Structure formats: structure tokens, C-alpha cells
């Protein structure tokens, strides 16, 4: 009987069905969240700069 390495993915391929699609979807959502965060941080920073410059 062959001994299989416990880290061998080929031993249980059904556990990893759709894993690449899941990773791609998560990466896409992370990129969208990063874009929204950077856009809102830029807008908020500009607004804060405007308010501070009017007060000073």
C-alpha cells in the first residue's frame, strides 16, 4: 500500500473543487474594496483640507 503525504492535494481533489474560483472572487472583491477605500480617503482628505484652510 502506498503511503501518501498528508499535504498531497491530489489525495483529496474533491475538497479543492472551485478553490481557484473562490480565490479569484475574493481577490476581485478586495480590489473593489480597496478602490472604494482609497477614493473615500482621498475625498475625505480633500474635504478636511478645505475645512481646515477656511478656519485658519
JSON list of C-alpha atoms in Angstrom, two decimals:
[
{"chain": "A", "resi": 1, "resn": "UNK", "atom": "CA", "xyz": [0.00, 0.00, 0.00]},
{"chain": "A", "resi": 2, "resn": "UNK", "atom": "CA", "xyz": [1.32, 3.41, -0.93]},
{"chain": "A", "resi": 3, "resn": "UNK", "atom": "CA", "xyz": [1.87, 5.99, 1.76]},
{"chain": "A", "resi": 4, "resn": "UNK", "atom": "CA", "xyz": [0.63, 9.41, 0.77]},
{"chain": "A", "resi": 5, "resn": "UNK", "atom": "CA", "xyz": [1.96, 12.66, 2.08]},
{"chain": "A", "resi": 6, "resn": "UNK", "atom": "CA", "xyz": [-0.65, 14.43, 4.24]},
{"chain": "A", "resi": 7, "resn": "UNK", "atom": "CA", "xyz": [-0.09, 17.67, 2.32]},
{"chain": "A", "resi": 8, "resn": "UNK", "atom": "CA", "xyz": [-0.75, 16.00, -1.02]},
{"chain": "A", "resi": 9, "resn": "UNK", "atom": "CA", "xyz": [-3.69, 17.85, -2.58]},
{"chain": "A", "resi": 10, "resn": "UNK", "atom": "CA", "xyz": [-4.17, 15.12, -5.17]},
{"chain": "A", "resi": 11, "resn": "UNK", "atom": "CA", "xyz": [-5.21, 12.75, -2.37]},
{"chain": "A", "resi": 12, "resn": "UNK", "atom": "CA", "xyz": [-8.50, 14.62, -1.86]},
{"chain": "A", "resi": 13, "resn": "UNK", "atom": "CA", "xyz": [-9.30, 16.55, -5.06]},
{"chain": "A", "resi": 14, "resn": "UNK", "atom": "CA", "xyz": [-12.99, 16.94, -4.16]},
{"chain": "A", "resi": 15, "resn": "UNK", "atom": "CA", "xyz": [-12.03, 19.16, -1.21]},
{"chain": "A", "resi": 16, "resn": "UNK", "atom": "CA", "xyz": [-10.46, 21.67, -3.55]},
{"chain": "A", "resi": 17, "resn": "UNK", "atom": "CA", "xyz": [-13.11, 21.90, -6.28]},
{"chain": "A", "resi": 18, "resn": "UNK", "atom": "CA", "xyz": [-13.83, 25.55, -7.01]},
{"chain": "A", "resi": 19, "resn": "UNK", "atom": "CA", "xyz": [-10.99, 26.83, -4.85]},
{"chain": "A", "resi": 20, "resn": "UNK", "atom": "CA", "xyz": [-9.42, 28.83, -7.68]},
{"chain": "A", "resi": 21, "resn": "UNK", "atom": "CA", "xyz": [-12.75, 30.46, -8.49]},
{"chain": "A", "resi": 22, "resn": "UNK", "atom": "CA", "xyz": [-13.25, 31.32, -4.82]},
{"chain": "A", "resi": 23, "resn": "UNK", "atom": "CA", "xyz": [-9.80, 32.90, -4.60]},
{"chain": "A", "resi": 24, "resn": "UNK", "atom": "CA", "xyz": [-10.40, 34.89, -7.80]},
{"chain": "A", "resi": 25, "resn": "UNK", "atom": "CA", "xyz": [-13.75, 36.18, -6.49]},
{"chain": "A", "resi": 26, "resn": "UNK", "atom": "CA", "xyz": [-12.23, 37.17, -3.15]},
{"chain": "A", "resi": 27, "resn": "UNK", "atom": "CA", "xyz": [-9.35, 38.98, -4.86]},
{"chain": "A", "resi": 28, "resn": "UNK", "atom": "CA", "xyz": [-11.81, 40.85, -7.06]},
{"chain": "A", "resi": 29, "resn": "UNK", "atom": "CA", "xyz": [-13.88, 41.94, -4.05]},
{"chain": "A", "resi": 30, "resn": "UNK", "atom": "CA", "xyz": [-10.72, 43.01, -2.22]},
{"chain": "A", "resi": 31, "resn": "UNK", "atom": "CA", "xyz": [-9.67, 45.15, -5.17]},
{"chain": "A", "resi": 32, "resn": "UNK", "atom": "CA", "xyz": [-13.12, 46.80, -5.25]},
{"chain": "A", "resi": 33, "resn": "UNK", "atom": "CA", "xyz": [-12.98, 47.48, -1.52]},
{"chain": "A", "resi": 34, "resn": "UNK", "atom": "CA", "xyz": [-9.51, 48.95, -1.87]},
{"chain": "A", "resi": 35, "resn": "UNK", "atom": "CA", "xyz": [-10.65, 51.24, -4.67]},
{"chain": "A", "resi": 36, "resn": "UNK", "atom": "CA", "xyz": [-13.64, 52.46, -2.64]},
{"chain": "A", "resi": 37, "resn": "UNK", "atom": "CA", "xyz": [-11.48, 52.98, 0.42]},
{"chain": "A", "resi": 38, "resn": "UNK", "atom": "CA", "xyz": [-8.84, 54.97, -1.45]},
{"chain": "A", "resi": 39, "resn": "UNK", "atom": "CA", "xyz": [-11.45, 57.09, -3.23]},
{"chain": "A", "resi": 40, "resn": "UNK", "atom": "CA", "xyz": [-13.27, 57.89, 0.00]},
{"chain": "A", "resi": 41, "resn": "UNK", "atom": "CA", "xyz": [-9.99, 58.62, 1.82]},
{"chain": "A", "resi": 42, "resn": "UNK", "atom": "CA", "xyz": [-8.95, 60.99, -0.95]},
{"chain": "A", "resi": 43, "resn": "UNK", "atom": "CA", "xyz": [-12.32, 62.75, -0.90]},
{"chain": "A", "resi": 44, "resn": "UNK", "atom": "CA", "xyz": [-12.34, 62.97, 2.87]},
{"chain": "A", "resi": 45, "resn": "UNK", "atom": "CA", "xyz": [-8.80, 64.28, 2.95]},
{"chain": "A", "resi": 46, "resn": "UNK", "atom": "CA", "xyz": [-9.61, 66.96, 0.41]},
{"chain": "A", "resi": 47, "resn": "UNK", "atom": "CA", "xyz": [-12.71, 67.99, 2.35]},
{"chain": "A", "resi": 48, "resn": "UNK", "atom": "CA", "xyz": [-10.75, 68.09, 5.60]},
{"chain": "A", "resi": 49, "resn": "UNK", "atom": "CA", "xyz": [-8.03, 70.21, 3.97]},
{"chain": "A", "resi": 50, "resn": "UNK", "atom": "CA", "xyz": [-10.67, 72.62, 2.64]},
{"chain": "A", "resi": 51, "resn": "UNK", "atom": "CA", "xyz": [-12.34, 72.98, 6.05]},
{"chain": "A", "resi": 52, "resn": "UNK", "atom": "CA", "xyz": [-9.05, 73.46, 7.88]},
{"chain": "A", "resi": 53, "resn": "UNK", "atom": "CA", "xyz": [-7.83, 76.02, 5.36]},
{"chain": "A", "resi": 54, "resn": "UNK", "atom": "CA", "xyz": [-11.04, 78.04, 5.77]},
{"chain": "A", "resi": 55, "resn": "UNK", "atom": "CA", "xyz": [-10.74, 78.00, 9.57]},
{"chain": "A", "resi": 56, "resn": "UNK", "atom": "CA", "xyz": [-7.08, 79.03, 9.68]}
]
